[in-house]
XYZ file of C-alpha atoms in Angstrom:
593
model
C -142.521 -67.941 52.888
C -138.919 -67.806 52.005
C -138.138 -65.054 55.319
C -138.369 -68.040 57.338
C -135.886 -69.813 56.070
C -133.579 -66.600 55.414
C -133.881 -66.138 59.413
C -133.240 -69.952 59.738
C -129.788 -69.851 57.832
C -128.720 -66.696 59.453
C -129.300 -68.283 63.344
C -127.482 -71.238 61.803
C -124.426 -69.053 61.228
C -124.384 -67.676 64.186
C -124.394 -70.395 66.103
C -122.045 -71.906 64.422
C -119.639 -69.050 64.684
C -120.500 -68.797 68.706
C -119.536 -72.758 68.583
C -116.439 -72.225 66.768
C -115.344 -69.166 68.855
C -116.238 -71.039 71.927
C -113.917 -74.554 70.500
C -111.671 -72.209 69.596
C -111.648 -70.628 73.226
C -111.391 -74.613 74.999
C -108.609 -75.377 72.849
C -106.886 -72.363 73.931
C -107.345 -73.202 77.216
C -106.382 -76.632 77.117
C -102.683 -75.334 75.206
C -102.619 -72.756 78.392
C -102.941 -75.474 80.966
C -100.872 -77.612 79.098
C -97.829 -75.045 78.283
C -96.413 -76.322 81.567
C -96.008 -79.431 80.628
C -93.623 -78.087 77.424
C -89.702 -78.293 77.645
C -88.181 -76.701 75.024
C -84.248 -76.690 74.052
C -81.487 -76.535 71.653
C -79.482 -79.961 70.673
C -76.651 -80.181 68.569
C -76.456 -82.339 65.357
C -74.449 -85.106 67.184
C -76.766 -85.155 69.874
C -79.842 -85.812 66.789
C -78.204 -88.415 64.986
C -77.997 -90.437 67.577
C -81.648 -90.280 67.198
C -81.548 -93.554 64.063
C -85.333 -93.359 63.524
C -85.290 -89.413 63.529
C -82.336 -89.232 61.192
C -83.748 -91.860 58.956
C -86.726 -89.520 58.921
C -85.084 -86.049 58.038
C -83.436 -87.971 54.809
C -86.589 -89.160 53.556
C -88.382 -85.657 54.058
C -85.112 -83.923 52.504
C -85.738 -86.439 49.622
C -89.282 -85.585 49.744
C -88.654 -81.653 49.432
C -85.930 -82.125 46.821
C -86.797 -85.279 45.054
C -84.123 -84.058 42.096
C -81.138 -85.210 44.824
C -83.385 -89.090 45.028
C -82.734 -88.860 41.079
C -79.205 -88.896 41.711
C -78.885 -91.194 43.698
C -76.945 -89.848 46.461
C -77.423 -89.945 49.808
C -76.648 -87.158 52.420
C -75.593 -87.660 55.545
C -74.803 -84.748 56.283
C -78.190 -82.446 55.874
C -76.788 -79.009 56.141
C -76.879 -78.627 53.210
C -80.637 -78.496 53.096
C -81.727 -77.875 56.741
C -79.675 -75.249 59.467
C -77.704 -78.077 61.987
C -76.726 -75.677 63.960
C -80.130 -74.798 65.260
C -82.139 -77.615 65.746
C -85.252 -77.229 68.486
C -86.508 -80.000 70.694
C -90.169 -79.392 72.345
C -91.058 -82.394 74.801
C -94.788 -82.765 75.988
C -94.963 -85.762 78.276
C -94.131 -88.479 75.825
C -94.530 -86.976 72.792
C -91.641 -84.393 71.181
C -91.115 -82.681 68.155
C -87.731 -81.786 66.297
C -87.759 -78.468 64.145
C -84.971 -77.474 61.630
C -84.773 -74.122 59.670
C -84.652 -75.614 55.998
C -82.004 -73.540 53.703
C -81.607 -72.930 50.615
C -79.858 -70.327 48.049
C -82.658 -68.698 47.971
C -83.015 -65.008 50.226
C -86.713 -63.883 50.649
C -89.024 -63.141 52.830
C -90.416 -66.408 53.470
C -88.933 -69.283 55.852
C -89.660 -72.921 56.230
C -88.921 -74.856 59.210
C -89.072 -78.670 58.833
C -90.978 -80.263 61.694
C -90.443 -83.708 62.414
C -93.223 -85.094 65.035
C -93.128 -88.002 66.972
C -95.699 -91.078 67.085
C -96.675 -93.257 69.376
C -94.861 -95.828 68.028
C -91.092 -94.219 67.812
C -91.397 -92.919 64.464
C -92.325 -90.170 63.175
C -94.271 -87.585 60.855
C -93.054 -84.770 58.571
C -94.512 -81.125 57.963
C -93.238 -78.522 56.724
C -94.257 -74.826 57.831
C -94.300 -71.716 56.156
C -93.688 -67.738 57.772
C -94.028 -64.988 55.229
C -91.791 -62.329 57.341
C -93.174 -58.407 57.635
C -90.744 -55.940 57.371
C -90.913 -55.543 61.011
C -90.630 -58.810 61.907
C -87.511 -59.039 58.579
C -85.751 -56.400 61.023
C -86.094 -58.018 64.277
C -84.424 -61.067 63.107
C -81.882 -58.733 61.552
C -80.863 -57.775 65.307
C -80.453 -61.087 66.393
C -84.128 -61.051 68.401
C -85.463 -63.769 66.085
C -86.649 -66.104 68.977
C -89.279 -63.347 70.643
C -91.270 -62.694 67.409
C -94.636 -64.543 68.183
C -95.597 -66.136 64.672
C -98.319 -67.748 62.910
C -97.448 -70.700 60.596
C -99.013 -69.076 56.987
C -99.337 -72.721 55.373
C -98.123 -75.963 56.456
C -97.373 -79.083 54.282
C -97.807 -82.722 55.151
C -94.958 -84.560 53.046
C -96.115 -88.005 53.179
C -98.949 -86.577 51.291
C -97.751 -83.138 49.753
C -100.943 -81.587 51.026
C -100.209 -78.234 51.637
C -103.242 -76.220 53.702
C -103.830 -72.561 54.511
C -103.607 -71.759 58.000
C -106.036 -69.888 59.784
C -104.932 -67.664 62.194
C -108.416 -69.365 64.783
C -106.583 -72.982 64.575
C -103.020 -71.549 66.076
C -102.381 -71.403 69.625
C -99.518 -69.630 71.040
C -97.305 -69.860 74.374
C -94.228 -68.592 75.501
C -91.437 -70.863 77.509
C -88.179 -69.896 78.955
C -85.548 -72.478 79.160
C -82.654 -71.913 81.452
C -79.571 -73.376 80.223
C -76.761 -74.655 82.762
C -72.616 -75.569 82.122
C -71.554 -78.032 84.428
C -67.753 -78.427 85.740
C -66.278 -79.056 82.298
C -68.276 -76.866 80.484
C -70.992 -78.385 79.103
C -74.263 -76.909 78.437
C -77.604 -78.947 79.391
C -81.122 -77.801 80.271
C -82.154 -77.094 83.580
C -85.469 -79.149 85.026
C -86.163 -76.609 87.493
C -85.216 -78.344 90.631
C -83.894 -76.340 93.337
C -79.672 -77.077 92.678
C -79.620 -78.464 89.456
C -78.166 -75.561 87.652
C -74.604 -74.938 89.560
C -73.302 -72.636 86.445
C -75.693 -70.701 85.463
C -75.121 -70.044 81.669
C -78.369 -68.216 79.945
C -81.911 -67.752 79.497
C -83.657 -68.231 76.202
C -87.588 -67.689 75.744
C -89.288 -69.782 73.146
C -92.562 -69.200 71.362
C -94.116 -72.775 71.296
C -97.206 -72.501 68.379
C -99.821 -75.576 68.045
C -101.565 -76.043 65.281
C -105.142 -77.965 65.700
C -105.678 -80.458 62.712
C -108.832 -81.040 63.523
C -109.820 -76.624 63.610
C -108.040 -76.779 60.192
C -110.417 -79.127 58.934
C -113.709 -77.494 60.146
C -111.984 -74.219 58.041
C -112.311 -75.777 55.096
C -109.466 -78.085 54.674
C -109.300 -81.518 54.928
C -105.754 -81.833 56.466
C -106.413 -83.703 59.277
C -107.191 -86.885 56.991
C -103.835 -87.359 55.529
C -102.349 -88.033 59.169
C -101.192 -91.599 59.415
C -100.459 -93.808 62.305
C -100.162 -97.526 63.274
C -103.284 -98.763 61.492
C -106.020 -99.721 63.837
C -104.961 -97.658 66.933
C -107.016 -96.369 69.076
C -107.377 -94.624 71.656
C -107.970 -91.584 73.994
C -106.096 -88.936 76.025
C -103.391 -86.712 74.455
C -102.277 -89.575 72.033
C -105.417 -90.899 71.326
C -106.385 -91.965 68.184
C -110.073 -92.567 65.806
C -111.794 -95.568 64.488
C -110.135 -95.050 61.225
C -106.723 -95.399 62.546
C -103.925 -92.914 63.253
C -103.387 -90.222 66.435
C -106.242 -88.518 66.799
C -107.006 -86.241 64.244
C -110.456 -85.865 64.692
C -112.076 -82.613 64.973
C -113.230 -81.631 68.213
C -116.519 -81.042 66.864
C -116.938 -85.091 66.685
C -115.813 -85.623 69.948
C -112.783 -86.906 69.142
C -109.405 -85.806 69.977
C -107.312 -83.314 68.003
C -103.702 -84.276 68.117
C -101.947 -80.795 67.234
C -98.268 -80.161 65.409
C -96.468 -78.350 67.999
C -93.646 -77.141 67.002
C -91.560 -73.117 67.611
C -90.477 -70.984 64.680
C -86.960 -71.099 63.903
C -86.289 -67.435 62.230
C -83.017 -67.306 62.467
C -81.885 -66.161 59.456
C -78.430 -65.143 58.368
C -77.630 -61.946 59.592
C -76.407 -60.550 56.248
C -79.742 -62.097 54.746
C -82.224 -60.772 56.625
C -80.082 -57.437 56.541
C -80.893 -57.312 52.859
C -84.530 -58.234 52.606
C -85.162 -55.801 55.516
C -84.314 -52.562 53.090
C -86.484 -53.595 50.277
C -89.350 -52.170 49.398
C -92.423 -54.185 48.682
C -92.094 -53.947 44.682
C -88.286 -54.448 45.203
C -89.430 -57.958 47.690
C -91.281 -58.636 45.218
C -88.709 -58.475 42.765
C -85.788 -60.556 44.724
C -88.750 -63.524 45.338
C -88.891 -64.149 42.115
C -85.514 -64.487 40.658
C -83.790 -67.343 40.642
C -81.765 -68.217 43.736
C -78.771 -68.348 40.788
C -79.310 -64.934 39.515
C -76.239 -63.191 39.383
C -77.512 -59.776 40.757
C -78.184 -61.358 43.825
C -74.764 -62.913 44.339
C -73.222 -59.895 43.680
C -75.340 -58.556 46.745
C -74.823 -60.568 49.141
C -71.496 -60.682 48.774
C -70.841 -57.101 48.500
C -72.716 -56.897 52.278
C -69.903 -60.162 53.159
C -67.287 -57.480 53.634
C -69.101 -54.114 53.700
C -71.400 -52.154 56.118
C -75.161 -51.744 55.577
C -74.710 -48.048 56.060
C -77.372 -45.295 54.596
C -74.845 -44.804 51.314
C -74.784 -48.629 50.950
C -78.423 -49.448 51.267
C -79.637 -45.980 49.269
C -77.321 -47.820 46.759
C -78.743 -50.780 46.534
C -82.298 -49.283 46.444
C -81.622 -46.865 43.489
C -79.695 -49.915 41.970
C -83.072 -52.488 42.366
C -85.308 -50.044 41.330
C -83.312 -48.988 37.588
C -82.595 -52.895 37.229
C -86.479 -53.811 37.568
C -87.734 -50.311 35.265
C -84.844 -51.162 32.762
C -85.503 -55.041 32.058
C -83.598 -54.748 28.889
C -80.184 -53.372 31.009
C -78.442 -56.232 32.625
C -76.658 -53.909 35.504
C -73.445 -55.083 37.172
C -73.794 -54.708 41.103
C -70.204 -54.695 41.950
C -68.993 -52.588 39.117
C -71.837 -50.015 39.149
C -71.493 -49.332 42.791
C -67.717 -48.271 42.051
C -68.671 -46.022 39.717
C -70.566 -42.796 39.349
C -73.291 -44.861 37.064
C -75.344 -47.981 36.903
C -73.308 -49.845 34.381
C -74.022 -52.625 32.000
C -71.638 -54.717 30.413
C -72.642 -57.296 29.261
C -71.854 -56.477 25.720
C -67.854 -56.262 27.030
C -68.061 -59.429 28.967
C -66.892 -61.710 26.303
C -63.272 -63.668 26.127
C -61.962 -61.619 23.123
C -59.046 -59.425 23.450
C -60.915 -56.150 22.850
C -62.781 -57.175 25.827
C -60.810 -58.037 28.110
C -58.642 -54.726 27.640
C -61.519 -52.641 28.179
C -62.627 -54.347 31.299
C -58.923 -53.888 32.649
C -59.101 -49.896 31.883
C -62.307 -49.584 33.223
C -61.626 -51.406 36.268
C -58.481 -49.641 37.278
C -60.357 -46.233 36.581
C -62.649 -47.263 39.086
C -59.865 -47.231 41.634
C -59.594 -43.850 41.383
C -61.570 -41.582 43.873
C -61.701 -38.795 41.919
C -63.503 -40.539 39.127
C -66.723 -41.483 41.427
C -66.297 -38.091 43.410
C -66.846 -36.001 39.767
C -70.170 -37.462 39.183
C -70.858 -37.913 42.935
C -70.437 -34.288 43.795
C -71.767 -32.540 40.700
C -74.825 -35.064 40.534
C -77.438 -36.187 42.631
C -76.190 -39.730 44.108
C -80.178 -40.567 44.224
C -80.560 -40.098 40.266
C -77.915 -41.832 39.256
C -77.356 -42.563 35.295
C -77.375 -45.871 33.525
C -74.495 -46.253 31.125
C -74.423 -49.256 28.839
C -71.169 -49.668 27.514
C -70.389 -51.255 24.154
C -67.521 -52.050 21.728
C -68.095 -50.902 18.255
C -66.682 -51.685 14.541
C -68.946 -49.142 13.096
C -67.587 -45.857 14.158
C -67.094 -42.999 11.799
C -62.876 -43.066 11.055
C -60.878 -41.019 13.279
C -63.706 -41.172 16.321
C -62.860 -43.543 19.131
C -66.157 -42.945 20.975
C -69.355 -41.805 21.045
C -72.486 -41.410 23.621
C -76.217 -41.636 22.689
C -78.744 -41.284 25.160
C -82.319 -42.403 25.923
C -85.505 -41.167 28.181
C -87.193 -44.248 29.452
C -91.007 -44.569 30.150
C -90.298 -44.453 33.855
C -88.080 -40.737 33.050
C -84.871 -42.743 33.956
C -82.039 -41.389 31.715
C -79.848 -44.630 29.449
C -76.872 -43.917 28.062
C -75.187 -46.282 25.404
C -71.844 -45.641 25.579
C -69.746 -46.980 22.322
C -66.101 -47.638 22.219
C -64.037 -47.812 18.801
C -62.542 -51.040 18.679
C -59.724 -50.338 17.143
C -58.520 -48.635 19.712
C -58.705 -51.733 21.557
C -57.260 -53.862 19.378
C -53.530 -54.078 21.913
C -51.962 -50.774 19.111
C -53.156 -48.552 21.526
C -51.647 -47.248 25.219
C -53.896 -47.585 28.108
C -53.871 -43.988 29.197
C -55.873 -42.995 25.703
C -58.473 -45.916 25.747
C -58.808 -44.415 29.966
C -59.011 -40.696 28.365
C -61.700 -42.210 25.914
C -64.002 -43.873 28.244
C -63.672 -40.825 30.508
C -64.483 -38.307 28.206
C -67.818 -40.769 27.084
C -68.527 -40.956 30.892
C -68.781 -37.170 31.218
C -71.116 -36.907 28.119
C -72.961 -39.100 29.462
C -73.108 -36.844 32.844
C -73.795 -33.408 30.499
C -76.488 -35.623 29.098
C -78.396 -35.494 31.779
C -77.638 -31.945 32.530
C -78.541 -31.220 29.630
C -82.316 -32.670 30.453
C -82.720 -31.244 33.855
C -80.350 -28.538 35.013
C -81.389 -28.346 38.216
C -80.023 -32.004 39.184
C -76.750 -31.398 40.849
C -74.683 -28.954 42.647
C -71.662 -26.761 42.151
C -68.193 -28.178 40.569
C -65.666 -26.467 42.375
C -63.201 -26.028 39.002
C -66.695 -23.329 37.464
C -65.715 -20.519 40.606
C -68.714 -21.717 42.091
C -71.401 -21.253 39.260
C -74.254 -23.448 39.079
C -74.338 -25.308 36.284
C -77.801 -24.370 35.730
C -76.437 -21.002 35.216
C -73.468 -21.697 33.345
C -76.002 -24.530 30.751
C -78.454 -21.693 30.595
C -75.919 -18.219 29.986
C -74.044 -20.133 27.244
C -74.536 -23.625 26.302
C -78.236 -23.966 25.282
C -77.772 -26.931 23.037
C -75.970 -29.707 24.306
C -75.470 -32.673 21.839
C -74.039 -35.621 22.266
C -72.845 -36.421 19.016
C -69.358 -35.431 17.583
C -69.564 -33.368 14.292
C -67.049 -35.705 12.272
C -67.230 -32.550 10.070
C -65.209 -30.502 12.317
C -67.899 -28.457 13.978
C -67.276 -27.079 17.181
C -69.836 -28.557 19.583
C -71.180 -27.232 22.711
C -70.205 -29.977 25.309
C -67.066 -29.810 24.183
C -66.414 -26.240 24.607
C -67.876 -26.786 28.359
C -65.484 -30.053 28.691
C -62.467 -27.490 27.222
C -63.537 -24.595 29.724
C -64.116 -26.157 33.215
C -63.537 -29.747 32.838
C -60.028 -29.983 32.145
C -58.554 -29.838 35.965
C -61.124 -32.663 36.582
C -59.455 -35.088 33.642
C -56.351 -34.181 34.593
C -56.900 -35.510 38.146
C -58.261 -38.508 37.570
C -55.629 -39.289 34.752
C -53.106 -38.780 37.239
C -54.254 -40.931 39.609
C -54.691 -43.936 37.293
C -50.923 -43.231 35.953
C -49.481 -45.904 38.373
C -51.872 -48.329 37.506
C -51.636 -48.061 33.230
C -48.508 -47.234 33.360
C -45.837 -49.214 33.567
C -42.722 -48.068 36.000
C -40.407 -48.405 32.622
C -42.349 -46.399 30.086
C -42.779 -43.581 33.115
C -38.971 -43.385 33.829
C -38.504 -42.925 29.703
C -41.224 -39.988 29.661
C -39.133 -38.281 32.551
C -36.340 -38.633 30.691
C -38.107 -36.708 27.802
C -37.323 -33.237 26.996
C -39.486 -30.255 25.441
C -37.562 -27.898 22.801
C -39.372 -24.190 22.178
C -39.797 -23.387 18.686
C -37.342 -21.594 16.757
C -35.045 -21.402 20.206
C -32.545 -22.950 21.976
C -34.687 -23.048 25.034
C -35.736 -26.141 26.187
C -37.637 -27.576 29.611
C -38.188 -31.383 31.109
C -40.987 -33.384 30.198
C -43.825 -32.816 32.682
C -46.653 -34.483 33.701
C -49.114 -31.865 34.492
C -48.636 -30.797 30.551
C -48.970 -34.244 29.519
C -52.409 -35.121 31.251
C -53.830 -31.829 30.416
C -52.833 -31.819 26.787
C -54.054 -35.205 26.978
C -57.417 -33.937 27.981
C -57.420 -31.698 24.653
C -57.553 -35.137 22.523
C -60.965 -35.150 21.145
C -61.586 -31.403 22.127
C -59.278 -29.901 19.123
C -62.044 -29.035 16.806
C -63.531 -26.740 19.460
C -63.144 -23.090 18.888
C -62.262 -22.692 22.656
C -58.558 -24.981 21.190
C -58.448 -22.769 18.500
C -58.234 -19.948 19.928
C -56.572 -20.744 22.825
C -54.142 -23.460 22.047
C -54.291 -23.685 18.228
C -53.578 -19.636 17.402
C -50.755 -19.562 20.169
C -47.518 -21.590 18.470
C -45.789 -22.217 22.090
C -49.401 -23.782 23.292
C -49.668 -25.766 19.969
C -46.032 -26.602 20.079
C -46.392 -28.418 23.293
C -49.522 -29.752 22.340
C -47.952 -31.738 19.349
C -45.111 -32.615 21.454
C -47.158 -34.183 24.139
C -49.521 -35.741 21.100
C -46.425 -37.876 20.077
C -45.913 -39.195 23.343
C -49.493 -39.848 24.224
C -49.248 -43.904 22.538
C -45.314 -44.651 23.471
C -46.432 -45.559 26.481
C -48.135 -49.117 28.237
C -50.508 -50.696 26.370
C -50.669 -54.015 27.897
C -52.913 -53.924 30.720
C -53.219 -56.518 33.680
């Protein structure tokens, strides 16, 4: 007994899908036929507030969508702030029109929403607001500026009045495409043309717009129940395209009941900012994900778009950015700095030297005048795989051993990313100090923080000119098997700093001398010229230089090595020099700016 009634529900679906499908198809057909009738076109701001009952309208919906600005008390004339002016859309059909408006906000995702304001029959109107959820694809198109050919479903759309927001199904959308020629006449000005055979005597341009309708009435037999929040003039009825129901309003009956469906037509305005949809265009889905749900105020963000303000999305730039995204959502305990990691050869952190004190605020200056230096980025850049990039985390420290300015510790995360906490003596920025040391300092923690990682894969990387083109998997595996990041306050020599004493002195030197200018002051390096070097036990003497300076700068920290003793320490010229240089090493600059 129960098959019958199993057969009787399934020939109930069916027909019911057949009667959708074939609704579906009539309604279609009636938005073809009627797609004629559409006139769609640009008008400027001035042009809608001339509009009062419009205007009145767009304030109430802006106070509607952000009802904190109602708490305030203020009232906006001027709605750029909240919707794009300098795009607004204009569709007529016969007597009816809409007015669309991309609405902005600080937030950059992949989701728009247009504001629609539709007219009534009686001069005022209704507010919606739509929602797109951009693909990649379609992210890139708008990119290049082709924004107004990508044929769009609404995903949701809201009624404000009411705040009901409904699902849109793809069956209750209708889509056409007009072209609007625009005209100049004699002065200049732009205006539409109507078609008629000499009405356009300046031709300007063509622009094709995608017109979308969106049945009320389909929504409802979908499962919503949309179509009963829209309100007219209470009591109207009526029939035709304006018509209205028993119950009052403009026909938002479904056209199941007979009654007419009285559709939001409105076109998808997708234009975002160039720069915007530039950024959201080279994320990956777990990175979209990621920049949707931070705060429009977050910091990382800012830094973003305005690094991409003044600079090209090339590959390096966006490969960057990826890398950068990627480390900042595996390392949720790292606060990276955008701008000042993508000067340097690491992902840096530093938020632990971002407060007002003095110690501070002179590391941030020596840090950020290394990073002006070419040679600094191109060390890690060239020996190290620009796709693995290390995180650094840099820190200023009271609790270092005496005598050590600087130490490096490094961690694996889950994810195999490589963290590096970088610690900086404060006492050595405590204003007693010269800038070129507390530059050597941070530089020589930087490239532990590179052998680090060596140390953990040798493969990553490739050649360093100054090792006469060995690999450094070669050089790490034929002599320096046990790489430790920890200075032996003891005095023990210690593996990375033999390899910093063998091959990595040209590279300091370098990059020391090209921050000179900047840590230096003009005064102090006119007094070093003027120094002079006296041999031991001679009368022989020679003017200061600065090759010997940098490079016996480069020794500081290195002099417990055995490579300095037996190279510098057992040599008394070498040593000599060494200890001349040593004394000159804090006469110089220590203010920085």
């Amino acid at each position: 007994m129960k098959k019958p009634k199993i057969l009787s529900l399934f020939f109930t679906i069916i027909i019911c899908s057949f009667y959708l499908s074939c609704e579906k198809d009539l309604y279609d057909d009636a938005i073809k036929n009627e797609s004629d009738h559409y006139k769609v076109k640009k008008i400027s701001f001035k042009d809608f507030k001339q509009n009062r009952k419009a205007l009145n309208k767009l304030g109430e919906s802006i106070i509607k969508k952000y009802p904190n600005i109602h708490n305030r008390g203020v009232y906006f004339e001027e709605f750029g702030v909240y919707v794009d002016t300098t795009d607004i859309r204009v569709i007529e059909d016969f007597d009816k029109h809409s007015i669309t408006f991309r609405i902005t906000n600080q937030e950059v995702n992949n989701k728009i929403e247009n504001l629609v304001l539709q007219s009534k029959e009686n001069g005022d109107y209704e507010a919606f607001v739509t929602e797109y959820v951009l693909s990649q694809t379609e992210l890139y198109l708008i990119s290049q500026g082709q924004y107004n050919e990508i044929e769009k479903n609404p995903d949701a759309i809201t009624k404000l009045e009411s705040s009901e927001r409904v699902v849109v199904n793809s069956e209750c959308v209708s889509i056409v495409s007009i072209t609007t020629t625009y005209c100049k006449d004699n002065e200049g000005n732009l205006f539409v043309s109507q078609g008629n055979l000499g009405d356009c005597p300046i031709p300007s341009h063509i622009e094709t717009y995608v017109v979308v309708s969106i049945s009320s009435g389909c929504l409802n037999q979908y499962g919503g129940t949309f179509g009963s929040s829209f309100t007219g003039d209470a009591g109207d009825t009526g029939s035709g395209s304006t018509g209205g129901n028993s119950e009052g309003g403009i026909g938002v009956g479904s056209p199941s009941t007979g009654t007419n469906d009285n559709p939001v037509i409105t076109t998808p305005v997708l234009n975002l900012e160039e720069i915007e949809a530039n950024i959201i265009s080279i994320l990956e889905p777990t990175q979209l994900e990621w920049w949707n749900n931070q705060p429009a105020s977050n910091n990382i963000k800012h830094q973003i778009r305005y690094f991409f303000s003044f600079n090209e999305f090339s590959e390096e730039n966006e490969e960057f950015t990826n890398q950068f995204i990627t480390q900042t959502i595996l390392n949720p305990d790292l606060n990276f700095d955008f701008e000042t990691s993508i000067k340097s050869p690491a992902n840096i952190d530093l938020t632990q030297v971002q407060d007002t004190t003095a110690t501070a605020r002179k590391f941030r200056c020596v840090y950020e005048k290394l990073m002006q230096t070419e040679t600094f980025k191109k060390l890690f850049k060239d020996t190290f795989d620009e796709n693995n990039r290390i995180n650094v985390k840099f820190e200023i420290s009271s609790e270092l051993p005496p005598g050590r300015n600087g130490s490096c510790e490094m961690t694996v995360a889950p994810d195999g990313s490589y963290n590096n906490l970088i610690k900086i003596n404060s006492n050595l920025l405590d204003g007693t100090i010269s800038n070129i040391i507390v530059a050597k300092t941070i530089l020589h923690e930087c490239i532990h923080a590179y052998l680090n990682i060596k140390r953990m894969n040798c493969n990553l990387g490739s050649t360093i000119p100054e090792l006469n083109n060995l690999d450094l998997q070669e050089l790490i595996s034929l002599f320096y098997q046990n790489f430790n990041c920890h200075i032996d306050v003891n005095g023990a020599p210690q593996s990375q700093h033999v390899f910093m004493f063998d091959y990595l002195t040209p590279t300091f030197m370098n990059i020391l001398n090209e921050v000179k200018g900047l840590l230096i002051s003009q005064n102090h390096i006119q007094q070093l010229n003027n120094q002079i070097y006296y041999y031991p036990n001679s009368n022989l003497s020679e003017p200061f230089n600065w090759n010997d300076f940098f490079y016996n700068l480069s020794l500081s920290g290195l002099n417990n090595t055995s490579s300095f003793q037996t190279n510098i320490q057992s040599d008394s010229i070498k040593y000599s020099k060494y200890l001349f240089y040593s004394s000159l090493f804090n006469m110089v600059t220590k203010e920085c700016h």
